[in-house]
mmCIF file of C-alpha atoms and ligand atoms in Angstrom:
data_model
loop_
_atom_site.group_PDB
_atom_site.id
_atom_site.type_symbol
_atom_site.label_atom_id
_atom_site.label_comp_id
_atom_site.label_asym_id
_atom_site.label_seq_id
_atom_site.Cartn_x
_atom_site.Cartn_y
_atom_site.Cartn_z
ATOM 1 C CA MET W 1 -20.574 5.506 9.428
ATOM 2 C CA ASN W 2 -17.375 5.842 7.444
ATOM 3 C CA LEU W 3 -14.978 2.942 7.069
ATOM 4 C CA ARG W 4 -11.685 3.421 8.874
ATOM 5 C CA VAL W 5 -8.456 3.066 6.889
ATOM 6 C CA ALA W 6 -4.997 2.538 8.399
ATOM 7 C CA ILE W 7 -2.055 3.161 6.078
ATOM 8 C CA LEU W 8 1.354 1.553 6.677
ATOM 9 C CA ILE W 9 4.424 3.304 5.303
ATOM 10 C CA SER W 10 8.215 3.155 5.518
ATOM 11 C CA GLY W 11 9.331 6.172 3.491
ATOM 12 C CA GLY W 12 8.219 9.310 1.714
ATOM 13 C CA GLY W 13 4.590 8.358 1.725
ATOM 14 C CA SER W 14 3.559 9.829 -1.620
ATOM 15 C CA ASN W 15 1.036 7.028 -2.135
ATOM 16 C CA MET W 16 -0.234 7.536 1.411
ATOM 17 C CA VAL W 17 -0.811 11.240 0.652
ATOM 18 C CA THR W 18 -2.862 10.470 -2.446
ATOM 19 C CA LEU W 19 -4.945 7.965 -0.456
ATOM 20 C CA VAL W 20 -5.512 10.386 2.434
ATOM 21 C CA ASP W 21 -6.389 13.256 0.096
ATOM 22 C CA SER W 22 -8.857 11.063 -1.788
ATOM 23 C CA MET W 23 -10.911 10.200 1.304
ATOM 24 C CA THR W 24 -13.181 13.242 1.392
ATOM 25 C CA GLY W 25 -16.767 14.103 0.543
ATOM 26 C CA ASP W 26 -18.961 11.087 -0.128
ATOM 27 C CA HIS W 27 -16.023 8.658 -0.103
ATOM 28 C CA PRO W 28 -17.149 5.885 2.251
ATOM 29 C CA ALA W 29 -13.794 5.786 4.086
ATOM 30 C CA ARG W 30 -11.616 8.054 6.175
ATOM 31 C CA PRO W 31 -7.999 7.651 7.312
ATOM 32 C CA CYS W 32 -7.691 6.662 10.979
ATOM 33 C CA LEU W 33 -3.934 6.023 11.340
ATOM 34 C CA VAL W 34 -0.622 6.278 9.496
ATOM 35 C CA LEU W 35 1.757 3.711 10.969
ATOM 36 C CA SER W 36 5.457 3.422 10.133
ATOM 37 C CA ASN W 37 8.285 1.068 11.043
ATOM 38 C CA ASN W 38 10.666 3.980 10.508
ATOM 39 C CA ALA W 39 10.631 7.069 12.720
ATOM 40 C CA ASP W 40 12.413 9.015 9.938
ATOM 41 C CA ALA W 41 9.777 8.242 7.314
ATOM 42 C CA GLY W 42 8.994 11.522 5.548
ATOM 43 C CA GLY W 43 5.374 10.475 5.267
ATOM 44 C CA LEU W 44 4.805 10.847 9.022
ATOM 45 C CA ALA W 45 5.049 14.643 8.896
ATOM 46 C CA LYS W 46 2.818 14.755 5.814
ATOM 47 C CA ALA W 47 0.183 12.699 7.643
ATOM 48 C CA ALA W 48 0.435 14.830 10.780
ATOM 49 C CA ALA W 49 0.080 17.985 8.668
ATOM 50 C CA ARG W 50 -3.203 16.534 7.414
ATOM 51 C CA GLY W 51 -4.413 15.882 10.952
ATOM 52 C CA ILE W 52 -4.080 12.091 10.705
ATOM 53 C CA PRO W 53 -2.960 10.255 13.867
ATOM 54 C CA THR W 54 0.484 8.696 13.411
ATOM 55 C CA ALA W 55 2.425 5.975 15.204
ATOM 56 C CA VAL W 56 5.849 4.388 14.865
ATOM 57 C CA VAL W 57 6.883 0.830 15.688
ATOM 58 C CA ASP W 58 10.614 0.587 14.971
ATOM 59 C CA HIS W 59 11.382 -2.923 13.757
ATOM 60 C CA ARG W 60 15.083 -2.737 14.686
ATOM 61 C CA PRO W 61 14.901 -3.483 18.434
ATOM 62 C CA PHE W 62 13.116 -6.724 17.624
ATOM 63 C CA LYS W 63 16.168 -8.092 15.788
ATOM 64 C CA GLY W 64 14.427 -10.572 13.523
ATOM 65 C CA ASP W 65 11.673 -11.492 15.981
ATOM 66 C CA ARG W 66 8.905 -10.732 13.528
ATOM 67 C CA ALA W 67 6.156 -11.994 15.827
ATOM 68 C CA ALA W 68 7.151 -9.545 18.572
ATOM 69 C CA PHE W 69 7.368 -6.662 16.065
ATOM 70 C CA GLU W 70 3.970 -7.543 14.676
ATOM 71 C CA ALA W 71 2.458 -7.748 18.172
ATOM 72 C CA GLU W 72 3.377 -4.076 18.565
ATOM 73 C CA LEU W 73 1.941 -3.225 15.147
ATOM 74 C CA LEU W 74 -1.235 -5.063 16.133
ATOM 75 C CA ALA W 75 -1.458 -3.113 19.378
ATOM 76 C CA GLU W 76 -1.433 0.148 17.395
ATOM 77 C CA LEU W 77 -3.949 -1.182 14.897
ATOM 78 C CA ASP W 78 -6.226 -2.450 17.669
ATOM 79 C CA LYS W 79 -6.338 1.067 19.082
ATOM 80 C CA ALA W 80 -7.212 2.529 15.684
ATOM 81 C CA GLN W 81 -9.781 -0.164 14.795
ATOM 82 C CA PRO W 82 -9.344 -0.048 11.004
ATOM 83 C CA ASP W 83 -11.771 -1.718 8.620
ATOM 84 C CA ILE W 84 -9.212 -1.568 5.793
ATOM 85 C CA ILE W 85 -5.399 -1.563 5.872
ATOM 86 C CA CYS W 86 -3.406 -0.118 2.971
ATOM 87 C CA LEU W 87 0.267 -0.991 2.660
ATOM 88 C CA ALA W 88 1.838 1.955 0.828
ATOM 89 C CA GLY W 89 5.570 1.529 0.474
ATOM 90 C CA PHE W 90 5.717 -0.510 3.700
ATOM 91 C CA MET W 91 9.050 -2.298 3.400
ATOM 92 C CA ARG W 92 8.677 -5.085 5.976
ATOM 93 C CA VAL W 93 7.587 -8.603 5.080
ATOM 94 C CA LEU W 94 4.585 -9.613 7.189
ATOM 95 C CA THR W 95 4.064 -13.120 8.572
ATOM 96 C CA GLY W 96 1.221 -15.385 7.537
ATOM 97 C CA ASP W 97 -0.325 -15.008 10.997
ATOM 98 C CA PHE W 98 -0.459 -11.221 10.725
ATOM 99 C CA VAL W 99 -1.792 -11.347 7.170
ATOM 100 C CA GLN W 100 -4.486 -13.866 8.109
ATOM 101 C CA ARG W 101 -5.654 -11.613 10.929
ATOM 102 C CA PHE W 102 -6.632 -9.053 8.237
ATOM 103 C CA GLU W 103 -7.531 -11.418 5.425
ATOM 104 C CA GLY W 104 -9.638 -9.704 2.782
ATOM 105 C CA GLN W 105 -9.078 -6.286 4.404
ATOM 106 C CA MET W 106 -5.445 -5.537 3.519
ATOM 107 C CA LEU W 107 -4.340 -3.974 0.216
ATOM 108 C CA ASN W 108 -0.854 -3.418 -1.182
ATOM 109 C CA ILE W 109 0.571 -1.485 -4.108
ATOM 110 C CA HIS W 110 3.469 -3.063 -5.946
ATOM 111 C CA PRO W 111 5.464 -1.379 -8.737
ATOM 112 C CA SER W 112 5.176 -4.061 -11.412
ATOM 113 C CA LEU W 113 2.557 -5.753 -13.518
ATOM 114 C CA LEU W 114 2.110 -8.722 -11.199
ATOM 115 C CA PRO W 115 2.591 -11.645 -11.409
ATOM 116 C CA LYS W 116 5.774 -10.320 -13.053
ATOM 117 C CA TYR W 117 8.604 -9.063 -10.840
ATOM 118 C CA LYS W 118 7.606 -9.779 -7.286
ATOM 119 C CA GLY W 119 10.064 -8.392 -4.737
ATOM 120 C CA LEU W 120 12.578 -5.589 -5.222
ATOM 121 C CA HIS W 121 14.256 -3.752 -8.157
ATOM 122 C CA THR W 122 11.213 -4.187 -10.358
ATOM 123 C CA HIS W 123 11.995 -1.286 -12.712
ATOM 124 C CA ALA W 124 15.530 -2.465 -13.455
ATOM 125 C CA ARG W 125 14.312 -6.009 -13.974
ATOM 126 C CA ALA W 126 11.636 -4.925 -16.468
ATOM 127 C CA ILE W 127 14.189 -2.880 -18.461
ATOM 128 C CA GLU W 128 16.772 -5.684 -18.391
ATOM 129 C CA ALA W 129 14.183 -8.152 -19.633
ATOM 130 C CA GLY W 130 13.504 -5.901 -22.645
ATOM 131 C CA ASP W 131 9.827 -5.579 -21.766
ATOM 132 C CA ALA W 132 7.730 -3.163 -23.831
ATOM 133 C CA GLU W 133 5.617 -2.201 -20.848
ATOM 134 C CA HIS W 134 5.711 -2.036 -17.092
ATOM 135 C CA GLY W 135 3.379 -0.678 -14.457
ATOM 136 C CA CYS W 136 1.861 -1.167 -11.043
ATOM 137 C CA THR W 137 -0.626 -3.411 -9.312
ATOM 138 C CA VAL W 138 -2.936 -3.088 -6.325
ATOM 139 C CA HIS W 139 -3.742 -6.456 -4.821
ATOM 140 C CA LEU W 140 -5.188 -8.045 -1.717
ATOM 141 C CA VAL W 141 -2.424 -9.195 0.603
ATOM 142 C CA THR W 142 -2.082 -12.918 1.180
ATOM 143 C CA ALA W 143 0.636 -14.831 2.993
ATOM 144 C CA ALA W 144 2.797 -15.144 -0.155
ATOM 145 C CA LEU W 145 4.869 -12.028 -0.992
ATOM 146 C CA ASP W 146 3.352 -9.734 -3.666
ATOM 147 C CA ASP W 147 0.710 -12.325 -4.412
ATOM 148 C CA GLY W 148 -3.026 -12.324 -3.805
ATOM 149 C CA PRO W 149 -6.018 -11.362 -5.942
ATOM 150 C CA ILE W 150 -5.354 -8.407 -8.249
ATOM 151 C CA LEU W 151 -7.745 -5.477 -7.748
ATOM 152 C CA GLY W 152 -6.313 -3.146 -10.388
ATOM 153 C CA GLN W 153 -3.337 -2.435 -12.636
ATOM 154 C CA ALA W 154 -1.985 0.525 -14.600
ATOM 155 C CA ARG W 155 0.405 0.199 -17.535
ATOM 156 C CA VAL W 156 3.333 2.356 -18.634
ATOM 157 C CA ALA W 157 5.261 2.020 -21.914
ATOM 158 C CA ILE W 158 9.006 1.479 -21.503
ATOM 159 C CA GLU W 159 10.760 4.038 -23.715
ATOM 160 C CA PRO W 160 14.182 3.679 -25.351
ATOM 161 C CA GLY W 161 16.759 5.177 -22.992
ATOM 162 C CA ASP W 162 14.649 4.631 -19.873
ATOM 163 C CA THR W 163 16.639 4.096 -16.693
ATOM 164 C CA PRO W 164 15.191 2.495 -13.557
ATOM 165 C CA ASP W 165 14.745 6.023 -12.164
ATOM 166 C CA THR W 166 12.960 7.545 -15.164
ATOM 167 C CA LEU W 167 10.713 4.512 -15.424
ATOM 168 C CA ALA W 168 10.016 4.503 -11.661
ATOM 169 C CA ALA W 169 8.939 8.154 -11.841
ATOM 170 C CA ARG W 170 6.376 7.418 -14.566
ATOM 171 C CA VAL W 171 5.132 4.310 -12.747
ATOM 172 C CA LEU W 172 4.774 6.318 -9.521
ATOM 173 C CA GLU W 173 2.513 8.816 -11.330
ATOM 174 C CA GLN W 174 0.277 5.897 -12.240
ATOM 175 C CA GLU W 175 0.415 4.517 -8.687
ATOM 176 C CA HIS W 176 -0.972 7.824 -7.466
ATOM 177 C CA LEU W 177 -3.977 7.457 -9.789
ATOM 178 C CA LEU W 178 -4.506 3.719 -9.378
ATOM 179 C CA TYR W 179 -4.389 3.284 -5.600
ATOM 180 C CA PRO W 180 -7.074 5.862 -4.719
ATOM 181 C CA ARG W 181 -9.311 4.493 -7.494
ATOM 182 C CA VAL W 182 -8.993 0.934 -6.215
ATOM 183 C CA LEU W 183 -9.473 2.009 -2.595
ATOM 184 C CA LEU W 184 -12.675 3.827 -3.560
ATOM 185 C CA ASP W 185 -14.044 0.744 -5.354
ATOM 186 C CA PHE W 186 -12.983 -1.517 -2.498
ATOM 187 C CA SER W 187 -14.504 0.804 0.118
ATOM 188 C CA ARG W 188 -17.782 0.922 -1.765
ATOM 189 C CA GLN W 189 -17.898 -2.849 -1.989
ATOM 190 C CA THR W 190 -16.981 -3.169 1.678
ATOM 191 C CA SER W 191 -19.654 -0.723 2.762
ATOM 192 C CA GLY W 192 -22.257 -2.368 0.562
ATOM 193 C CA ASN W 193 -22.569 0.588 -1.796
ATOM 194 C CA ALA W 194 -21.274 -1.312 -4.799
ATOM 195 C CA ASN W 195 -24.102 0.043 -6.962
ATOM 196 C CA MET W 196 -22.954 3.649 -6.719
ATOM 197 C CA PRO W 197 -21.665 5.044 -10.031
ATOM 198 C CA PRO W 198 -17.892 5.123 -10.451
ATOM 199 C CA ALA W 199 -16.168 8.464 -9.733
HETATM 200 C C1 GRF X 201 6.174 2.886 -4.380
HETATM 201 O O1 GRF X 201 6.785 2.738 -5.631
HETATM 202 C C2 GRF X 201 5.495 1.617 -4.012
HETATM 203 O O2 GRF X 201 4.926 0.957 -5.075
HETATM 204 C C3 GRF X 201 6.669 0.833 -3.493
HETATM 205 O O3 GRF X 201 7.418 1.758 -2.743
HETATM 206 C C4 GRF X 201 7.203 3.047 -3.276
HETATM 207 C C5 GRF X 201 6.708 3.903 -2.149
HETATM 208 O O4 GRF X 201 6.682 5.243 -2.467
HETATM 209 N N1 GRF X 201 6.248 -0.331 -2.782
HETATM 210 P P1 GRF X 201 5.940 6.259 -1.484
HETATM 211 O O5 GRF X 201 6.499 6.060 -0.079
HETATM 212 O O6 GRF X 201 4.477 5.979 -1.538
HETATM 213 O O7 GRF X 201 6.300 7.611 -2.016
#
């Protein structure tokens, strides 16, 4: 039996696409749902084109009532019965209650070398700080924002003349390699196949 993976997105969904496309063959997981808080998220059409069920829970009608918004998210997730949840550019902060419900099952990708630069504008902050390198991190989600045990990182050199956009583009390339790799490892561990050779 394959593990079921739900992927939460807010935007273009390029990370979601790399995750979905990676779950083939003897991968122990398969996508079961792409869920967005934004009906205009470009990723929804990409998921649908791949035959993945999609759902939208618009956060706006809930006007700051996070618990009510999350109850609707939970209703969608309960229908899909995921074993693993991947946040992939999901731009809503989740409450401790929601996170605890999926403790040890929820992964996130963040565009910085955590613990550096939690939150937004990570590329600009790394350039402004004069850092020599930057990158991305996949971590388990805990109640604290962009915190939680690190499952994998990829590094990118910051070049002279880099802007937040040029740096973000190179980091995104690494995100697309890192997230599927970490999901594969995590899925193998979750399904008890940790002894299989790495891909
Ligand atoms: C990625 O850089 C991700 O790390 C960040 O938001 C971006 C999402 O891009 N949290 P996409 O929607 O996966 O294309």
